[in-house]
Amino acid sequence: MAYQYNGTTVEHDEEGYITDISLWSRELADIIAKDENIEMTDEHWEVVNFLRDYYEEYQIAPAVRVLIKSIKKSMGKDKGNNKYMYHLFPYGPAKQACKIAGLPKPTGCV
Amino acid sequence: MVELAIRNARTAEAPADPLEVPALTPGAMADSKPYPASAEHQEKIGFPGELVEDWKERAIDKLGDLVGKSRGLRVYLDSCVKCGACTDKCHYFLGSGDPKNMPVARQDLLRSVYRRYFTFSGKYFPKLVGATDLTEEVLDDWYSYFHQCSQCRRCSVYCPYGIDTAEISMAAREILDTVGRGQKYCNEIIGKVQTIGNNLGLQEKALRATLEDLEEDLEDETGLEIKLPLNVKGADILLVTPSADFFAEPHVDGLLGYAKVFHQMGESWTISSYASEAANFGMFIGSYENMRELALRIRKAAEELGVKRIIFGECGHAWRAAYAFLNTLAGPFDFLDQHYPIPQHICEYTYDLIEKDALTFDKSKNDHIRLTYHDSCNVARGSRMGDTPGGQFEIPRAILRAVCNHYFDMPADTIKEATLCCGGGGGLLTDELMDIRRKGAQPRMRALQQVADEHGVTHLAAICAICKTQFAKLLPEHGFEMDSIVSIHQLVSNAIVLDGQISDDDDDDEDDEDDEDDEDDEDGDA
Amino acid sequence: MLTITYALLFYLATLVLIVGVAHRIWQFARTPAPLKIPTAPAPVTQGGVVLRLLREAVLFESLFKANKWIWLFGWVFHFGLLLVLLRHLRYFTDPVWSWVVLIQPFGVYAGFAMVVGLAGLWARRLLVPRIRYISGPSDHLMLALLLAIGLSGLGMKYVFPTDIVALKAFVLGLMYFDWQPLPPDPILLLHLGLVALLMIVFPISKLVHAPGLFFSPGRNQVDNPRERRHLAPWAAKLETGGRS
């Protein structure tokens, strides 16, 4: 199980989450997004970048509420809400956006 | 049949019967199976990384070992008379029609092997008594169908001998783990709790940041400094709550609710990062040793922080593991204040305050909600709240009625001890099992539709992290908003009147804004 | 020869029945229950548990909640069988106890009730697809065996009467090791042969389900895990290694 692009091979698990976060690239994100039927826009990137920054600091994805608060600050109230997040990432911001951002899947009762 | 006739007698417009029995569709769910645990996840919690060469002998040995160690398992495997009382009781059968999802048929997957190797009749007359050899196909069937049981115990209520399929499916999963065929979802999570302290893998630093962020939200909303304390030595109360309460929607709102109640009462309380998980997935895989390891973390946290009480947040299987097992696994808790139940449920805590008239509520804050309550299976049939049997049904309802003006129960054969599992319990809350989750949720969704039609119900409250996530995912498929699943303490949070809180009149505009945001934020995530 | 065969058969059957059931009970009793798992809501006192078990044993409470037809047929069969067994005490006591005399007329009706109950259960096993799916050969054979015993018994009562005075002498002879001749009526021999078979099969089959109820942790445990620590001996050994 691996993503292939430009002669690079990046392993992923059964669900498409890459197993080595250091191998992530913007190019790879586009490929993962395509598999998820998502066309990456600036708004998508805003979320993905925030997730990556947060992960770098805390080794985990942020709570959905924390993500939304940050997006509200950067993109305004119209976009900083859960509905808009689901508009961007229909399978849920935590799981789908994490996958594209190269983060591990959040586990547990979530 | 009698009940069926009564139900069918309803008018044609009546919504579909929640418990309608489907036609048998053999093999309908044969392809449903969870992702296997990796070698790393297996070995971390004491199981072989892959299917061992002598799996057959080891599986049979393990079965014998378990039967010798658990009276329940032995009695349940020996006593079934195939009366059929349970055949229409499992939500996964009702949703899928797969006959192997009938509780007795699920049990028989293990029972037939038990008979073959451990009973006189099965050894000498296997065909007559339905005893089967343990083969790879049987092992595959176990892996598939024992991961289509949420261990909700609904069938055990109706069995004339109290045969509990949950016990049988736990045993089967432990045998599977022992031979190297574990399930990824549960086993990865158990490993995370053992190293990090919670299902999510939320480290102390991240947990602290999250809690501080939520404290800001509380201050914005109320104008009060409501704390979510972490690792505070000498606090009176240790709150152990599912880590989903720190992460997911609508779970977070429940956590804010607990914090508001503690704040109002002036309690000294704390969360522990070391034991930042109420759920005990060791139970799902039937592993006493793993369950004990996780339970001991809670004891250790309580000892090190020097608390006097332990209170559990809203979490279904967790409450069973806490109420019924914690004392066994990690007791005796003689170092805690014996004046309080050990452990205590957050609903017991809040209910006591309501009974004492210690809290004030503005119920009109929940007037946009017409509410019903989903009894989470493991709370309903595996535990208790309060002093009397059935307190686990009455206490949550009493809280809801105290904070909400419009409350309606779903049909009687789908609540309380007859409650239906949400469809995601018992280690099935993972995306690759979405098909069986969706099917298992159908009876509950039909019951909800009934009260929606009859009473205009808009929201469903639950006190289980799994239920909340499962419903947030599936309610939109049934025409409900994602945020129509709510925590009990979310409703408490909406209605509670805090001393010194910003009132509506003082700060009308901002408050309105906040309300809007809250509604958006309540949307679930899965 | 016939008498000796049947006499030995009944000694054997009695031995198998008693030893087999005792063994099963001993197995249940010595196996520890590691965790508190009563099906909630559960009684919080020992007295409450006794009542719960009584309601289960006498009224089939859980089965009543589950399915009214199975409950009806099951209850009618079991209590028919109970009365029939009590009625048969007249063959084992001399003089016959007065309460056994009193129930004789009811015992006859009970024989019919037993057969009706069995027929109803068998009909469900054949006609309801769910129950047909879970039924194995032995499930049908057990019903056939019980039904044959009931029908042969009723046959002797109403169609082919047998010499019950001689039969009673045979039974008492078995009990006091003073063998008396068994009347050689085919239907009686059939009836007794099937009963002996039932006694032998009983402990090694699902028929021995009654002890299961009383040992079922879901039904026999007191709901008090917070108040009283429950610990199985094998689990206690984990603790001697020290807490991790």
mmCIF file of C-alpha atoms in Angstrom, chain B residues 324-478:
data_model
loop_
_atom_site.group_PDB
_atom_site.id
_atom_site.type_symbol
_atom_site.label_atom_id
_atom_site.label_comp_id
_atom_site.label_asym_id
_atom_site.label_seq_id
_atom_site.Cartn_x
_atom_site.Cartn_y
_atom_site.Cartn_z
ATOM 1 C CA ALA B 324 -18.823 -2.997 37.773
ATOM 2 C CA PHE B 325 -15.108 -3.757 37.332
ATOM 3 C CA LEU B 326 -12.902 -0.982 38.715
ATOM 4 C CA ASN B 327 -13.100 -2.175 42.308
ATOM 5 C CA THR B 328 -12.289 -5.716 41.193
ATOM 6 C CA LEU B 329 -9.462 -4.742 38.859
ATOM 7 C CA ALA B 330 -7.769 -1.990 40.824
ATOM 8 C CA GLY B 331 -9.343 -1.944 44.272
ATOM 9 C CA PRO B 332 -9.668 -1.702 47.136
ATOM 10 C CA PHE B 333 -9.979 2.070 47.076
ATOM 11 C CA ASP B 334 -9.640 2.456 50.821
ATOM 12 C CA PHE B 335 -7.623 5.653 50.377
ATOM 13 C CA LEU B 336 -10.601 7.553 48.960
ATOM 14 C CA ASP B 337 -13.409 9.241 50.879
ATOM 15 C CA GLN B 338 -15.831 6.426 51.645
ATOM 16 C CA HIS B 339 -18.792 8.808 51.946
ATOM 17 C CA TYR B 340 -19.103 8.876 48.182
ATOM 18 C CA PRO B 341 -19.675 6.038 45.734
ATOM 19 C CA ILE B 342 -16.381 4.784 44.289
ATOM 20 C CA PRO B 343 -16.430 5.514 41.468
ATOM 21 C CA GLN B 344 -19.242 8.015 40.966
ATOM 22 C CA HIS B 345 -20.897 8.935 37.672
ATOM 23 C CA ILE B 346 -21.085 12.588 36.693
ATOM 24 C CA CYS B 347 -24.847 12.115 36.320
ATOM 25 C CA GLU B 348 -25.089 10.811 39.892
ATOM 26 C CA TYR B 349 -23.137 13.859 41.001
ATOM 27 C CA THR B 350 -25.307 16.368 39.133
ATOM 28 C CA TYR B 351 -28.510 14.562 40.060
ATOM 29 C CA ASP B 352 -27.647 14.731 43.761
ATOM 30 C CA LEU B 353 -27.201 18.485 43.419
ATOM 31 C CA ILE B 354 -30.524 18.824 41.638
ATOM 32 C CA GLU B 355 -32.194 16.806 44.384
ATOM 33 C CA LYS B 356 -30.658 19.117 46.987
ATOM 34 C CA ASP B 357 -31.823 22.138 45.011
ATOM 35 C CA ALA B 358 -28.240 23.299 44.795
ATOM 36 C CA LEU B 359 -28.390 24.247 41.117
ATOM 37 C CA THR B 360 -30.520 26.795 39.278
ATOM 38 C CA PHE B 361 -31.557 26.234 35.698
ATOM 39 C CA ASP B 362 -33.116 28.395 33.046
ATOM 40 C CA LYS B 363 -34.896 25.653 31.142
ATOM 41 C CA SER B 364 -35.979 28.063 28.417
ATOM 42 C CA LYS B 365 -32.397 27.966 27.148
ATOM 43 C CA ASN B 366 -33.216 24.519 25.818
ATOM 44 C CA ASP B 367 -36.607 25.473 24.402
ATOM 45 C CA HIS B 368 -35.347 25.096 20.843
ATOM 46 C CA ILE B 369 -34.910 21.430 21.625
ATOM 47 C CA ARG B 370 -37.529 18.704 21.711
ATOM 48 C CA LEU B 371 -35.651 15.924 23.310
ATOM 49 C CA THR B 372 -35.514 12.183 23.671
ATOM 50 C CA TYR B 373 -32.938 10.030 25.456
ATOM 51 C CA HIS B 374 -30.971 7.097 24.108
ATOM 52 C CA ASP B 375 -30.083 4.704 26.949
ATOM 53 C CA SER B 376 -26.530 3.694 26.110
ATOM 54 C CA CYS B 377 -26.394 -0.072 26.156
ATOM 55 C CA ASN B 378 -23.616 -0.680 28.636
ATOM 56 C CA VAL B 379 -24.930 1.862 31.083
ATOM 57 C CA ALA B 380 -28.421 0.395 30.805
ATOM 58 C CA ARG B 381 -27.613 -3.315 31.059
ATOM 59 C CA GLY B 382 -24.140 -3.420 32.550
ATOM 60 C CA SER B 383 -24.194 -0.939 35.379
ATOM 61 C CA ARG B 384 -26.247 1.175 37.718
ATOM 62 C CA MET B 385 -26.500 4.710 39.002
ATOM 63 C CA GLY B 386 -27.768 5.623 42.435
ATOM 64 C CA ASP B 387 -28.899 3.196 45.105
ATOM 65 C CA THR B 388 -31.767 1.394 43.463
ATOM 66 C CA PRO B 389 -31.965 -0.942 40.465
ATOM 67 C CA GLY B 390 -32.909 1.067 37.399
ATOM 68 C CA GLY B 391 -31.304 4.273 38.682
ATOM 69 C CA GLN B 392 -29.323 4.268 35.442
ATOM 70 C CA PHE B 393 -32.615 4.896 33.627
ATOM 71 C CA GLU B 394 -34.194 7.374 36.006
ATOM 72 C CA ILE B 395 -31.247 9.592 36.947
ATOM 73 C CA PRO B 396 -30.345 10.704 33.406
ATOM 74 C CA ARG B 397 -34.025 11.337 32.646
ATOM 75 C CA ALA B 398 -34.464 13.302 35.851
ATOM 76 C CA ILE B 399 -31.546 15.545 34.869
ATOM 77 C CA LEU B 400 -32.945 16.030 31.379
ATOM 78 C CA ARG B 401 -36.368 16.946 32.730
ATOM 79 C CA ALA B 402 -34.744 19.417 35.102
ATOM 80 C CA VAL B 403 -32.986 21.247 32.284
ATOM 81 C CA CYS B 404 -35.328 20.845 29.333
ATOM 82 C CA ASN B 405 -39.032 21.584 28.964
ATOM 83 C CA HIS B 406 -39.792 19.182 26.143
ATOM 84 C CA TYR B 407 -38.872 15.595 26.862
ATOM 85 C CA PHE B 408 -40.374 12.469 25.236
ATOM 86 C CA ASP B 409 -39.401 8.814 25.538
ATOM 87 C CA MET B 410 -38.986 6.561 22.527
ATOM 88 C CA PRO B 411 -41.154 3.374 22.324
ATOM 89 C CA ALA B 412 -40.951 1.299 25.509
ATOM 90 C CA ASP B 413 -39.491 -1.768 23.799
ATOM 91 C CA THR B 414 -36.503 0.284 22.612
ATOM 92 C CA ILE B 415 -35.422 2.026 25.822
ATOM 93 C CA LYS B 416 -34.194 1.269 29.323
ATOM 94 C CA GLU B 417 -33.304 -2.411 29.685
ATOM 95 C CA ALA B 418 -34.625 -3.026 26.159
ATOM 96 C CA THR B 419 -32.526 -0.229 24.696
ATOM 97 C CA LEU B 420 -30.903 -0.677 21.312
ATOM 98 C CA CYS B 421 -27.201 -0.209 20.806
ATOM 99 C CA CYS B 422 -26.274 2.790 18.659
ATOM 100 C CA GLY B 423 -24.581 0.331 16.305
ATOM 101 C CA GLY B 424 -21.015 1.420 16.979
ATOM 102 C CA GLY B 425 -20.256 -0.061 20.392
ATOM 103 C CA GLY B 426 -17.927 -2.832 21.472
ATOM 104 C CA GLY B 427 -14.967 -1.883 19.313
ATOM 105 C CA LEU B 428 -16.858 -1.424 16.049
ATOM 106 C CA LEU B 429 -16.596 2.370 15.844
ATOM 107 C CA THR B 430 -14.177 2.250 12.975
ATOM 108 C CA ASP B 431 -14.698 3.342 9.405
ATOM 109 C CA GLU B 432 -14.136 -0.006 7.710
ATOM 110 C CA LEU B 433 -17.116 -1.384 9.638
ATOM 111 C CA MET B 434 -19.399 1.432 8.489
ATOM 112 C CA ASP B 435 -21.741 -0.943 6.681
ATOM 113 C CA ILE B 436 -22.585 -2.995 9.774
ATOM 114 C CA ARG B 437 -22.636 0.169 11.894
ATOM 115 C CA ARG B 438 -25.162 1.694 9.547
ATOM 116 C CA LYS B 439 -27.322 -1.438 9.571
ATOM 117 C CA GLY B 440 -27.078 -1.826 13.323
ATOM 118 C CA ALA B 441 -28.270 1.738 13.823
ATOM 119 C CA GLN B 442 -31.476 1.213 11.856
ATOM 120 C CA PRO B 443 -33.717 0.024 14.704
ATOM 121 C CA ARG B 444 -32.693 3.007 16.846
ATOM 122 C CA MET B 445 -33.182 5.382 13.925
ATOM 123 C CA ARG B 446 -36.682 4.024 13.341
ATOM 124 C CA ALA B 447 -37.542 4.445 17.023
ATOM 125 C CA LEU B 448 -36.274 8.005 16.851
ATOM 126 C CA GLN B 449 -38.328 8.636 13.725
ATOM 127 C CA GLN B 450 -41.384 7.504 15.655
ATOM 128 C CA VAL B 451 -41.004 10.130 18.375
ATOM 129 C CA ALA B 452 -40.039 12.692 15.759
ATOM 130 C CA ASP B 453 -43.315 12.017 13.967
ATOM 131 C CA GLU B 454 -45.431 11.806 17.083
ATOM 132 C CA HIS B 455 -43.909 14.546 19.236
ATOM 133 C CA GLY B 456 -41.760 16.605 16.915
ATOM 134 C CA VAL B 457 -38.594 15.425 18.645
ATOM 135 C CA THR B 458 -35.521 17.188 17.267
ATOM 136 C CA HIS B 459 -32.670 16.053 19.486
ATOM 137 C CA LEU B 460 -31.321 12.860 20.980
ATOM 138 C CA ALA B 461 -29.301 12.920 24.205
ATOM 139 C CA ALA B 462 -26.808 10.207 25.113
ATOM 140 C CA ILE B 463 -24.109 9.646 27.724
ATOM 141 C CA CYS B 464 -21.644 7.612 25.720
ATOM 142 C CA ALA B 465 -18.779 8.880 23.579
ATOM 143 C CA ILE B 466 -19.322 6.074 21.090
ATOM 144 C CA CYS B 467 -23.055 6.754 20.786
ATOM 145 C CA LYS B 468 -22.343 10.447 20.228
ATOM 146 C CA THR B 469 -19.834 9.842 17.452
ATOM 147 C CA GLN B 470 -21.898 7.123 15.819
ATOM 148 C CA PHE B 471 -25.057 9.234 15.794
ATOM 149 C CA ALA B 472 -23.258 12.375 14.639
ATOM 150 C CA LYS B 473 -22.146 10.308 11.672
ATOM 151 C CA LEU B 474 -25.446 8.585 10.924
ATOM 152 C CA LEU B 475 -28.196 11.027 11.904
ATOM 153 C CA PRO B 476 -27.663 13.109 8.734
ATOM 154 C CA GLU B 477 -28.448 9.993 6.691
ATOM 155 C CA HIS B 478 -31.828 9.867 8.408
#
